[in-house]
PDB file of C-alpha atoms in Angstrom:
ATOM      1  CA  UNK A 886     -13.177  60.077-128.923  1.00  0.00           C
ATOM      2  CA  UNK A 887     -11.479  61.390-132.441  1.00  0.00           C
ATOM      3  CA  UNK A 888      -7.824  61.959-132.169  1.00  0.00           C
ATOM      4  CA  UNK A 889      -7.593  64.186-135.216  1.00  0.00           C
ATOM      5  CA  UNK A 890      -3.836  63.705-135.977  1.00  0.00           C
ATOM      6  CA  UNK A 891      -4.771  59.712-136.348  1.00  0.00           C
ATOM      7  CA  UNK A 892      -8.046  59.817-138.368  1.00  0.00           C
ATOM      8  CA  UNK A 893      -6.597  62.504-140.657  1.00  0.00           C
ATOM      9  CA  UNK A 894      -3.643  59.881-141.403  1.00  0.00           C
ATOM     10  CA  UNK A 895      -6.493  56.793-140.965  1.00  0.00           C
ATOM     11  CA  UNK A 896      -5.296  54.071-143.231  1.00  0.00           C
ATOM     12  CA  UNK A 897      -8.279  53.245-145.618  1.00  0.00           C
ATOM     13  CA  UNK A 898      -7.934  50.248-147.216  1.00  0.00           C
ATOM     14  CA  UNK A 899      -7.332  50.818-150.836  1.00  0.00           C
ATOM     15  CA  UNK A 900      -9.768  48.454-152.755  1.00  0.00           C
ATOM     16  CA  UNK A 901      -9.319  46.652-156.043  1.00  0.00           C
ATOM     17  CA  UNK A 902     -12.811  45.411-157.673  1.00  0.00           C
ATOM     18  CA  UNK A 903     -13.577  43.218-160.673  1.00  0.00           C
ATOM     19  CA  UNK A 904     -16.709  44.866-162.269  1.00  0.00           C
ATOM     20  CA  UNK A 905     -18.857  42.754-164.112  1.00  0.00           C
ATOM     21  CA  UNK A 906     -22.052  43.654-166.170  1.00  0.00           C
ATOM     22  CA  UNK A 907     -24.271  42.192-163.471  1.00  0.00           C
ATOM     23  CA  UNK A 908     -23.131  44.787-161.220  1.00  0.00           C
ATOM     24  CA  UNK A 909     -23.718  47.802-163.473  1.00  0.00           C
ATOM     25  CA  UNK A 910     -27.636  46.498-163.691  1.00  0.00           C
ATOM     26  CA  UNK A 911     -27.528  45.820-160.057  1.00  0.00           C
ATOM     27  CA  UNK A 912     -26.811  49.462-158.818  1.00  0.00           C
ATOM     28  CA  UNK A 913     -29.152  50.773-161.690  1.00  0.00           C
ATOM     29  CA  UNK A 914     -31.989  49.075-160.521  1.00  0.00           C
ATOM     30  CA  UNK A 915     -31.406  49.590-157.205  1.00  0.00           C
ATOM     31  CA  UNK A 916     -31.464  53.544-157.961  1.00  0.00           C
ATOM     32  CA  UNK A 917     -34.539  52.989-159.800  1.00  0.00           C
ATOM     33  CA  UNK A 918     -34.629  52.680-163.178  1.00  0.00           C
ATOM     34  CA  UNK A 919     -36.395  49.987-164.822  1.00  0.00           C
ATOM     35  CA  UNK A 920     -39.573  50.387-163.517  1.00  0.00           C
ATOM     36  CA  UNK A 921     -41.216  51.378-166.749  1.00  0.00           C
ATOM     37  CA  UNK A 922     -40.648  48.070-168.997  1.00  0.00           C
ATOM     38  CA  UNK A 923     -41.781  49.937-171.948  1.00  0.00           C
ATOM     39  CA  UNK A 924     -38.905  53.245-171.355  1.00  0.00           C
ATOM     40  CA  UNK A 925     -36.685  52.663-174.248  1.00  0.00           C
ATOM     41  CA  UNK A 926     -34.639  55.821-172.990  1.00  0.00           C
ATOM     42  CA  UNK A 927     -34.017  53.516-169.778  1.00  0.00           C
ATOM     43  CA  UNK A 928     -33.208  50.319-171.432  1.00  0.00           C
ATOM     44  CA  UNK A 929     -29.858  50.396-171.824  1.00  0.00           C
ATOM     45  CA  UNK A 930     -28.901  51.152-168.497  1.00  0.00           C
ATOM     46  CA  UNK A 931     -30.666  47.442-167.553  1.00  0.00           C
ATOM     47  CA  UNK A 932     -30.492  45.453-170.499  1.00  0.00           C
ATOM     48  CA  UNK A 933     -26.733  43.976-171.176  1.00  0.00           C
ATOM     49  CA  UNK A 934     -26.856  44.277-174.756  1.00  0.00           C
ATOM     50  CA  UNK A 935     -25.325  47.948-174.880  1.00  0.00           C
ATOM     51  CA  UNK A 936     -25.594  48.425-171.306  1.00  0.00           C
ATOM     52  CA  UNK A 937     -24.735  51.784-169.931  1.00  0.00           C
ATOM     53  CA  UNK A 938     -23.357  52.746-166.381  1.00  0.00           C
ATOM     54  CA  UNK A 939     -25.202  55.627-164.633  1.00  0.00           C
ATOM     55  CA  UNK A 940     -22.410  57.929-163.534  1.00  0.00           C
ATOM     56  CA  UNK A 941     -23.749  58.243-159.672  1.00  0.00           C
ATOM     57  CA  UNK A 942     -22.647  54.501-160.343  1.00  0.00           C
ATOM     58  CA  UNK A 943     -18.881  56.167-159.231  1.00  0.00           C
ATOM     59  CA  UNK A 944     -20.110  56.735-155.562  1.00  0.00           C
ATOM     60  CA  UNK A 945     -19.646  52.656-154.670  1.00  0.00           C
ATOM     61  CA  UNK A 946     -16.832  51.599-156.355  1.00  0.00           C
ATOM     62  CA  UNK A 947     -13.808  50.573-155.045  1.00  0.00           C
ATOM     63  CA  UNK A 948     -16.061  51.687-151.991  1.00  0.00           C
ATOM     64  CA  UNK A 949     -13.794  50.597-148.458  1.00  0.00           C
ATOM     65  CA  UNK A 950     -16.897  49.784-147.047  1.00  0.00           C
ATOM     66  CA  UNK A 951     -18.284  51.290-143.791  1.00  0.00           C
ATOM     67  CA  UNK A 952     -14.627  51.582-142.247  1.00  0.00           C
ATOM     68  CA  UNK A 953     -15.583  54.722-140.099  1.00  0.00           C
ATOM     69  CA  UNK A 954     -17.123  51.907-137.887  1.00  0.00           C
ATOM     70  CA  UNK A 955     -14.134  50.120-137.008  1.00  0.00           C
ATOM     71  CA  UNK A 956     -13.369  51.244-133.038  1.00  0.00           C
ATOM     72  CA  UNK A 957      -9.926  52.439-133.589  1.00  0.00           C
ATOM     73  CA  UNK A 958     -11.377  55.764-135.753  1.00  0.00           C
ATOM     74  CA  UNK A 959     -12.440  56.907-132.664  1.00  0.00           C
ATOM     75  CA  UNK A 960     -16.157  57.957-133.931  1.00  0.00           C
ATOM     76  CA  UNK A 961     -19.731  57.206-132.523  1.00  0.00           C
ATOM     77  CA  UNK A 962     -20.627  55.085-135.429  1.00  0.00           C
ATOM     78  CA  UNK A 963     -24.215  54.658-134.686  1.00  0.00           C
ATOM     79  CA  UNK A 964     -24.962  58.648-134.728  1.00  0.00           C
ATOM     80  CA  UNK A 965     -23.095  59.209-138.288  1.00  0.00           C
ATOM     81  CA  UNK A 966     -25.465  60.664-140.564  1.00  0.00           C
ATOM     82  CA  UNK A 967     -23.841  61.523-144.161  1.00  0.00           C
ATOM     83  CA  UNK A 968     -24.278  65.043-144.689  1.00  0.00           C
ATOM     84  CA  UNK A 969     -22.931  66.145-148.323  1.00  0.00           C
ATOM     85  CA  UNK A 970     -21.527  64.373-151.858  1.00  0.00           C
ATOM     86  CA  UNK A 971     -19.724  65.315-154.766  1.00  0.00           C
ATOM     87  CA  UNK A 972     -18.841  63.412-157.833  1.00  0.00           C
ATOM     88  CA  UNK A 973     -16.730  64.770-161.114  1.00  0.00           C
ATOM     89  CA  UNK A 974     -16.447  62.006-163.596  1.00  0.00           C
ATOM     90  CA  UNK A 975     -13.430  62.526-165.680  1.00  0.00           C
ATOM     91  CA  UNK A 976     -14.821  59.201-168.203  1.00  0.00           C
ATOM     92  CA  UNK A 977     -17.648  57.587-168.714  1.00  0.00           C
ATOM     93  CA  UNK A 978     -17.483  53.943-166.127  1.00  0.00           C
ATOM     94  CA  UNK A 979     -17.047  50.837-167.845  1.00  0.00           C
ATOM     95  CA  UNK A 980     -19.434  48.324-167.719  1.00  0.00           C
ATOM     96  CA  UNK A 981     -16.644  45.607-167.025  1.00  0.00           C
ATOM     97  CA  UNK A 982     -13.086  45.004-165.910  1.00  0.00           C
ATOM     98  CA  UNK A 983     -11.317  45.825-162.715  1.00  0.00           C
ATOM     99  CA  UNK A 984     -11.007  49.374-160.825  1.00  0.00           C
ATOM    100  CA  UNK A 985      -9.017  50.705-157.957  1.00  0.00           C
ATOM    101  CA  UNK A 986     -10.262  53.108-155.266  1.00  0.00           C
ATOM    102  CA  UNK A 987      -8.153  55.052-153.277  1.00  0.00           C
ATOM    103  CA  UNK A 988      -9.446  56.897-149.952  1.00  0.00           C
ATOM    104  CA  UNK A 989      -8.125  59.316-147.482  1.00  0.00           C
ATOM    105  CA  UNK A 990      -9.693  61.664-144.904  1.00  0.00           C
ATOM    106  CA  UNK A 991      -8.969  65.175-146.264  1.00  0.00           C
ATOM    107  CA  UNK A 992     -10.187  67.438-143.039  1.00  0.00           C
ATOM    108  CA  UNK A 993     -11.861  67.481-139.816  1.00  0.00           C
ATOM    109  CA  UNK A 994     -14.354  70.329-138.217  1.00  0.00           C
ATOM    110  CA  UNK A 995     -14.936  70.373-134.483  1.00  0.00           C
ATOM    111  CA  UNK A 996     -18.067  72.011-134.115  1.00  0.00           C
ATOM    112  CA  UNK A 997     -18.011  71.895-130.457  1.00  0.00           C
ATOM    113  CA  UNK A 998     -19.142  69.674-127.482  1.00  0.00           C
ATOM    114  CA  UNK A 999     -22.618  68.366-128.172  1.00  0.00           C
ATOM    115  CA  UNK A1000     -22.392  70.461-131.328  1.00  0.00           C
ATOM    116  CA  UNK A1001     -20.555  67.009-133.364  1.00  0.00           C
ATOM    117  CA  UNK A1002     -18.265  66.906-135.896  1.00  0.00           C
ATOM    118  CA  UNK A1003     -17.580  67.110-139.892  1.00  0.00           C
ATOM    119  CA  UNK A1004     -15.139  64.419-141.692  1.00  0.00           C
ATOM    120  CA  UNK A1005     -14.236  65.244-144.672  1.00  0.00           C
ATOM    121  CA  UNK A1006     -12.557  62.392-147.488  1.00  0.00           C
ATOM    122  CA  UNK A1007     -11.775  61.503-151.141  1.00  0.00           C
ATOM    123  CA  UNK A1008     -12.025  58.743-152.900  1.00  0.00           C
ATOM    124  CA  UNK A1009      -9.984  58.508-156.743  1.00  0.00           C
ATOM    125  CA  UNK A1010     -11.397  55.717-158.571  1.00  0.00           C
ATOM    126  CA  UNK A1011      -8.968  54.530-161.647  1.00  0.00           C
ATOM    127  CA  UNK A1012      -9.208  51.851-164.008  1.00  0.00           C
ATOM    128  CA  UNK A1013      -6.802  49.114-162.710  1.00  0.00           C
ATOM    129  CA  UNK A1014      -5.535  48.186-166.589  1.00  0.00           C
ATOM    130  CA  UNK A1015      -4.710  52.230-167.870  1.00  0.00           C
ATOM    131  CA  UNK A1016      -4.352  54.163-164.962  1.00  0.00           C
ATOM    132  CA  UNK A1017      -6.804  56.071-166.065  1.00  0.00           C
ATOM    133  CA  UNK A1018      -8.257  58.535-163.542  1.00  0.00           C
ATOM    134  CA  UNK A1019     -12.386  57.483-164.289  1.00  0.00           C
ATOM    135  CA  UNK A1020     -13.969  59.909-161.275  1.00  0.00           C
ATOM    136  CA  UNK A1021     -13.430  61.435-158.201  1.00  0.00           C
ATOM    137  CA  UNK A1022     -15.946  61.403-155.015  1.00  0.00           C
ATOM    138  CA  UNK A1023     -16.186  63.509-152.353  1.00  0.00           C
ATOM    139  CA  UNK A1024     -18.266  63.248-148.981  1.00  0.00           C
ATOM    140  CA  UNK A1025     -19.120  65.159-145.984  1.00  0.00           C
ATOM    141  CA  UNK A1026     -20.273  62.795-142.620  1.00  0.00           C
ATOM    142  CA  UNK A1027     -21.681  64.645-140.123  1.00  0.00           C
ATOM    143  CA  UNK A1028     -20.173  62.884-136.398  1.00  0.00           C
ATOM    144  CA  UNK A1029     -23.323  63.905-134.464  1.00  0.00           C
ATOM    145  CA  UNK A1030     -21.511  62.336-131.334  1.00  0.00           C
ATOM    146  CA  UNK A1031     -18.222  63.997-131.716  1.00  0.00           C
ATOM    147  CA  UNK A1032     -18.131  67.381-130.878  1.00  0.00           C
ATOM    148  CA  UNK A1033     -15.638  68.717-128.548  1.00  0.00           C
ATOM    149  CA  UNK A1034     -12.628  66.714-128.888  1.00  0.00           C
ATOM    150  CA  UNK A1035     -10.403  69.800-129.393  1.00  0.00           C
ATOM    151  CA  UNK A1036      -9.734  69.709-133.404  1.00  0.00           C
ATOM    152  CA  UNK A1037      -9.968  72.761-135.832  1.00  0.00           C
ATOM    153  CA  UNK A1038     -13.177  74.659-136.081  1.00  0.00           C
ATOM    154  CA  UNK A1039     -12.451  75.078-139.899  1.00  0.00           C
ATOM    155  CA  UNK A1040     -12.305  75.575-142.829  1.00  0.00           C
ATOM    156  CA  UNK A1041     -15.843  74.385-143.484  1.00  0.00           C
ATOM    157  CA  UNK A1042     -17.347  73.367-147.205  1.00  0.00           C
ATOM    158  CA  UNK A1043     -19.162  76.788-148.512  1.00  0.00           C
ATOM    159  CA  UNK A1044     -22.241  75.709-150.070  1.00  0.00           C
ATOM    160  CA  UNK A1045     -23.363  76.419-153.339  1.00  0.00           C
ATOM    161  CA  UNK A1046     -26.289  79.114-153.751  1.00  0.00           C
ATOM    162  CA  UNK A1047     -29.931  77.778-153.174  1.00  0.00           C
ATOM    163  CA  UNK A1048     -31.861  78.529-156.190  1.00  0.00           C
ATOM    164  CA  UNK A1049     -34.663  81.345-156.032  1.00  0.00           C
ATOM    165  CA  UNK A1050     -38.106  81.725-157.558  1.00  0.00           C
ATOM    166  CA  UNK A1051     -39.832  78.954-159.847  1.00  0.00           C
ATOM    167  CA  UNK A1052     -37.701  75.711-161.025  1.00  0.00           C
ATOM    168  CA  UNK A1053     -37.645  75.147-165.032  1.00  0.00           C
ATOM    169  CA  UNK A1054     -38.491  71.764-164.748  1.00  0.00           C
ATOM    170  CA  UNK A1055     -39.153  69.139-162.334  1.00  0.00           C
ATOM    171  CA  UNK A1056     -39.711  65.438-162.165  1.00  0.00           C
ATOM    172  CA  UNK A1057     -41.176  63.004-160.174  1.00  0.00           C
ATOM    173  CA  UNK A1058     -39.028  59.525-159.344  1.00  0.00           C
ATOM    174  CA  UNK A1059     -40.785  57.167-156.909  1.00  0.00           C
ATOM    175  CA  UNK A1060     -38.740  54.809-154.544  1.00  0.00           C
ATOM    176  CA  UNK A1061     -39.637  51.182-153.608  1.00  0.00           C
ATOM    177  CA  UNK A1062     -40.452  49.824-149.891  1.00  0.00           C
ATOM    178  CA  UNK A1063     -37.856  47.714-150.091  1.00  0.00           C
ATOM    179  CA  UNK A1064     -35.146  49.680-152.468  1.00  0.00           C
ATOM    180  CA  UNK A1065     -32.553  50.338-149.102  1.00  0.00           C
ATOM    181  CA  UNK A1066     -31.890  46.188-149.364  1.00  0.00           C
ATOM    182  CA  UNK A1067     -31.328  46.236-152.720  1.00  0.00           C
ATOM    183  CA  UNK A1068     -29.120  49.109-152.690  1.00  0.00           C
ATOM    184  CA  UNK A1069     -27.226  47.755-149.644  1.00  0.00           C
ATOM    185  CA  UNK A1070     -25.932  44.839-152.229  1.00  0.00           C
ATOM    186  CA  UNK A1071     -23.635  47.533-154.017  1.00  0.00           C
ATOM    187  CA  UNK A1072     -21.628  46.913-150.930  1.00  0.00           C
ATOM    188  CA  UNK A1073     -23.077  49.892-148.497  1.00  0.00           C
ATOM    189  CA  UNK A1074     -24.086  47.424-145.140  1.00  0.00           C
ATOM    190  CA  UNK A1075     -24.446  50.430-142.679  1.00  0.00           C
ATOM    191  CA  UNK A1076     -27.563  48.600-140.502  1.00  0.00           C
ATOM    192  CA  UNK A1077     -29.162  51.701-140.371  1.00  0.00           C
ATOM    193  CA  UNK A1078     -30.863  51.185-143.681  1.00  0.00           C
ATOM    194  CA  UNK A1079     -32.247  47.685-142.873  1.00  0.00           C
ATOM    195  CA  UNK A1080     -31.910  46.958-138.839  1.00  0.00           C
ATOM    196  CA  UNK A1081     -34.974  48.542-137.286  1.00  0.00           C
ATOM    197  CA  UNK A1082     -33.271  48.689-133.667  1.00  0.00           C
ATOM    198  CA  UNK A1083     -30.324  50.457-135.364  1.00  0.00           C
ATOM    199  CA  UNK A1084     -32.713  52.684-137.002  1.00  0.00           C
ATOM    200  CA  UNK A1085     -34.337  53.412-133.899  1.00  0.00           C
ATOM    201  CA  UNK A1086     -31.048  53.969-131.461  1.00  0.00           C
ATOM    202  CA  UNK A1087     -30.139  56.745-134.522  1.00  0.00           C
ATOM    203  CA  UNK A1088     -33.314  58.838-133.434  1.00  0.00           C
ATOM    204  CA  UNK A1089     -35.333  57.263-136.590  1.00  0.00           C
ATOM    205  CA  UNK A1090     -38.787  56.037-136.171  1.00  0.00           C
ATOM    206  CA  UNK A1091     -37.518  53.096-139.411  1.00  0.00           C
ATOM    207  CA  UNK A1092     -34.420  52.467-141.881  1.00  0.00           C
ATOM    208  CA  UNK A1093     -33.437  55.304-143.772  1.00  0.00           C
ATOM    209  CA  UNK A1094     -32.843  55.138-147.657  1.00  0.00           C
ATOM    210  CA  UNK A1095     -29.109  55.112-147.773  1.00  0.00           C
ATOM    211  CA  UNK A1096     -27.798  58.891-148.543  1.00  0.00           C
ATOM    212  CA  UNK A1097     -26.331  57.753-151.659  1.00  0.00           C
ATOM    213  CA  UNK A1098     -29.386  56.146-152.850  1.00  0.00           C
ATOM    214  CA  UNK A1099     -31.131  59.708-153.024  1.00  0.00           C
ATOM    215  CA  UNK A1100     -28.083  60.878-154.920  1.00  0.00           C
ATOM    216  CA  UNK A1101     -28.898  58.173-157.529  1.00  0.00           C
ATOM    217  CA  UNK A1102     -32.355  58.635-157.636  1.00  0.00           C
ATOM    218  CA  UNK A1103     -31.622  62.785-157.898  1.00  0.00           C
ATOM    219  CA  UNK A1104     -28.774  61.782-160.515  1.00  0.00           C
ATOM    220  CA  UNK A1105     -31.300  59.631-162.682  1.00  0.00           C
ATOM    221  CA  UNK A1106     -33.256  62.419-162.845  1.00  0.00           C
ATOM    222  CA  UNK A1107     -30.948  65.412-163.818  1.00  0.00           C
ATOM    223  CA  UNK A1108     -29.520  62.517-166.686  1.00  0.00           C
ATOM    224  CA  UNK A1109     -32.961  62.190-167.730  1.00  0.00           C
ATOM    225  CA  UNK A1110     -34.313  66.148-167.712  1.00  0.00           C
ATOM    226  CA  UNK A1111     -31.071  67.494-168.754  1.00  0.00           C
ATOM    227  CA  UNK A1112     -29.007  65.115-170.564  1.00  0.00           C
ATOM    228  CA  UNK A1113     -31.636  63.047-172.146  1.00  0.00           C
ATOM    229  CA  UNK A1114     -29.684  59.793-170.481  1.00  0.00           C
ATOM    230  CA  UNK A1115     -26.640  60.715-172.061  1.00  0.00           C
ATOM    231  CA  UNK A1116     -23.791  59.861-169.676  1.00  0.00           C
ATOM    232  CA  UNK A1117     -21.056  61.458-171.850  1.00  0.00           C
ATOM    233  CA  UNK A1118     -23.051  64.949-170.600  1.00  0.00           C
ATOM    234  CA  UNK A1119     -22.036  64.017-166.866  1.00  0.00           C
ATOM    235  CA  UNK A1120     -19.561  66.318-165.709  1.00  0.00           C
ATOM    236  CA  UNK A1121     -19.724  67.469-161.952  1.00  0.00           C
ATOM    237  CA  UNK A1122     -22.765  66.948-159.319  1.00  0.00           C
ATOM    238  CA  UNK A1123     -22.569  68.280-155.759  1.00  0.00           C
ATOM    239  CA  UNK A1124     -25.185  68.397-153.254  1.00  0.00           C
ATOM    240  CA  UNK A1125     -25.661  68.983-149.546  1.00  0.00           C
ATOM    241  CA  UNK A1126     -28.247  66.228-147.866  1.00  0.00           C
ATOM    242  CA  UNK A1127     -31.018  67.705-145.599  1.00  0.00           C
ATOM    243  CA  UNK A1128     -33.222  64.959-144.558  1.00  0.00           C
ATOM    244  CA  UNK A1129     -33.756  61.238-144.726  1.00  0.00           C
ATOM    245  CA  UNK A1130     -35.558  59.440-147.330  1.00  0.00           C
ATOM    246  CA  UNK A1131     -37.846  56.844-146.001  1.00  0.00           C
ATOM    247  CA  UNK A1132     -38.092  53.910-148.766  1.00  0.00           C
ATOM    248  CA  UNK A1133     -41.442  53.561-151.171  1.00  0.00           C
ATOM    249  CA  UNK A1134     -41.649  57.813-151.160  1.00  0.00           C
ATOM    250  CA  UNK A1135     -41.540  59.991-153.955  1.00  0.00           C
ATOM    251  CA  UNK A1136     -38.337  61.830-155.086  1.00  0.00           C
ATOM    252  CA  UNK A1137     -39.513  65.303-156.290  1.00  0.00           C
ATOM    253  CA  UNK A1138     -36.383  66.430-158.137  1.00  0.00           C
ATOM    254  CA  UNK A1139     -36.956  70.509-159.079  1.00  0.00           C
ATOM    255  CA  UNK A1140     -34.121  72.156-161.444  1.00  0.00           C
ATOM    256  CA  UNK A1141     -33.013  75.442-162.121  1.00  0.00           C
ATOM    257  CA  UNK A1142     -31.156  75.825-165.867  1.00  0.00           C
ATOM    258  CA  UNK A1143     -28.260  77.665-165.404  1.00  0.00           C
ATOM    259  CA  UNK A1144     -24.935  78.285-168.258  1.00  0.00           C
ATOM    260  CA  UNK A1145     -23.076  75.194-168.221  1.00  0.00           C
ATOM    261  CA  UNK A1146     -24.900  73.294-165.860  1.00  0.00           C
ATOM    262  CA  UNK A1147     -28.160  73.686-163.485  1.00  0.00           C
ATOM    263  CA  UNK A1148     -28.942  74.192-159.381  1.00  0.00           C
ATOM    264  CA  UNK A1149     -31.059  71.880-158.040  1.00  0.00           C
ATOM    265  CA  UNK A1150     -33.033  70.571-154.888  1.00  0.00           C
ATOM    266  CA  UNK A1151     -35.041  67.809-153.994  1.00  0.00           C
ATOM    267  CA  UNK A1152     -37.925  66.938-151.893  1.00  0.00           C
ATOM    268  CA  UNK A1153     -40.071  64.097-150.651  1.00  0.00           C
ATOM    269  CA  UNK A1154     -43.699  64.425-151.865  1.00  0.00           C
ATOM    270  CA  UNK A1155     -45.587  62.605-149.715  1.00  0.00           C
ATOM    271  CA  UNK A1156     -44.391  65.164-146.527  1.00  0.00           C
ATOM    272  CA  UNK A1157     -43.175  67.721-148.545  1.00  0.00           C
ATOM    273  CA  UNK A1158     -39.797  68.150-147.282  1.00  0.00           C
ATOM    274  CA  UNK A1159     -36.926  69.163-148.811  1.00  0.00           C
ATOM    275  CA  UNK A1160     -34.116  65.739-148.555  1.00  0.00           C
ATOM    276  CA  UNK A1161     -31.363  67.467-150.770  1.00  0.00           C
ATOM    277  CA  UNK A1162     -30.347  71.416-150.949  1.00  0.00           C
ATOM    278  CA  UNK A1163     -27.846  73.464-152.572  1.00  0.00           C
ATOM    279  CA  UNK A1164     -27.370  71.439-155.110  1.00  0.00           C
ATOM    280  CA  UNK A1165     -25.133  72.126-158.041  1.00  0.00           C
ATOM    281  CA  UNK A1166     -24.345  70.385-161.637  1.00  0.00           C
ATOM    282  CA  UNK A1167     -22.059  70.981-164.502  1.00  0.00           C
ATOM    283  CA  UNK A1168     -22.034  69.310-167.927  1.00  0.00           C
ATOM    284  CA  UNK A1169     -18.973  67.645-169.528  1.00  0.00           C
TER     285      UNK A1169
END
């Protein structure tokens, strides 16, 4: 059971990574770009001549891995399902060199017995060299398990608007059967996205894309429709996740233009349901 006192001061182990090229073109392909050999646009964020991070690229690094599993935090592991990101990028990434993340759980919400939880943390990634404060990620995991164990009932997240009436533009990014075990190699190993019994104790009839998969796949697509895959235009990008992704569907991304920035949403085409709400993004 969560003792809220002792997550909310859970040690996270501060992480120091060496970022090489090899990894920038690992988590790009893994989110999905590349498939079109002939893209020019997309080149750069594959090819290490010039090579280009993607900014969702922020969500694993200095990543403490799946730490929420280890026994002392108190949380039914297995029925975690991750329920809303943020990232503001204050730089664009490098492509090489050595970073530092620092975590911390930020608030708890006891929604009640049989009701689950909400954990709330922050992670400050900075570039190990400078100091330099590169981006800040947010999350929301929703403890499915962990209702009732007598924590505060708020404040909760408000989220943004949902959008209204026609999008102004919307595009179409497909996924790849096997796209959860390459994304897993950015250091995400949750089993859920590759162990079928896992996947089936978590009420799922097979893996699940990893959460933060989608957000790449949903970032690719407001870099390419609104910032014509220029990173320097990446300010802030919040969403709310609604359902799982199963790998090889389609990622319909649909966009509403609005001053500074845009609302957005995503669904799955092949079942037509909506996988990310309430979504919100700001230019630099």
């Amino acid at each position: 059971m969560i003792v809220a006192e002792k997550l909310l001061a859970y040690p996270i182990p501060e992480i120091r990574q060496s970022l090489r090229w090899q990894d920038v073109a690992l988590y790009n392909l893994s989110i999905g770009l590349g498939q079109d050999p002939m893209d020019l646009r997309q080149l750069p964020f594959t090819y290490e001549p010039g090579l280009v991070a993607m900014p969702s690229m922020a969500v694993v690094l200095g990543y403490p891995g799946f730490w929420i599993k280890a026994p002392d935090t108190g949380v039914d592991w297995v029925r975690v399902v991750h329920g809303e990101q943020s990232l503001t990028l204050h730089r664009p990434l490098p492509v090489s060199g050595e970073v530092i993340g620092t975590s911390r759980v930020t608030g708890l919400v006891d929604r009640g017995a049989g009701k689950g939880a909400l954990i709330y943390s922050e992670r400050v990634i900075r570039d190990a060299a400078s100091g330099e404060k590169l981006a800040t990620v947010a999350m929301t995991t929703f403890a499915r398990g962990d209702g009732g164990f007598g924590g505060p009932s708020g404040p909760v997240k408000p989220p943004h608007p949902e959008a209204e009436g026609m999008p102004d533009l919307v595009l179409d990014l497909p996924t790849r059967p096997e796209q959860a075990a390459y994304y897993r190699l950015n250091g995400d190993h949750n089993p859920l996205h590759i162990d079928p019994e896992v996947a089936t104790k978590a009420g799922f009839p097979r893996p699940i894309l990893h959460g933060l998969c989608t957000f790449g796949v949903v970032c690719h697509a407001l870099m390419k429709g609104l910032c014509d895959y220029d990173t320097t235009r990446f300010g802030t990008m919040d969403l709310r996740f609604s359902s799982p992704v199963y790998p090889g569907e389609t990622i319909r991304t649909e966009i509403w233009h609005r001053p500074g920035g845009a609302a957005f949403r995503a669904r799955v085409v092949e079942r037509d349901v909506v996988v990310v709400s309430n979504g919100a993004f700001r230019f630099a």
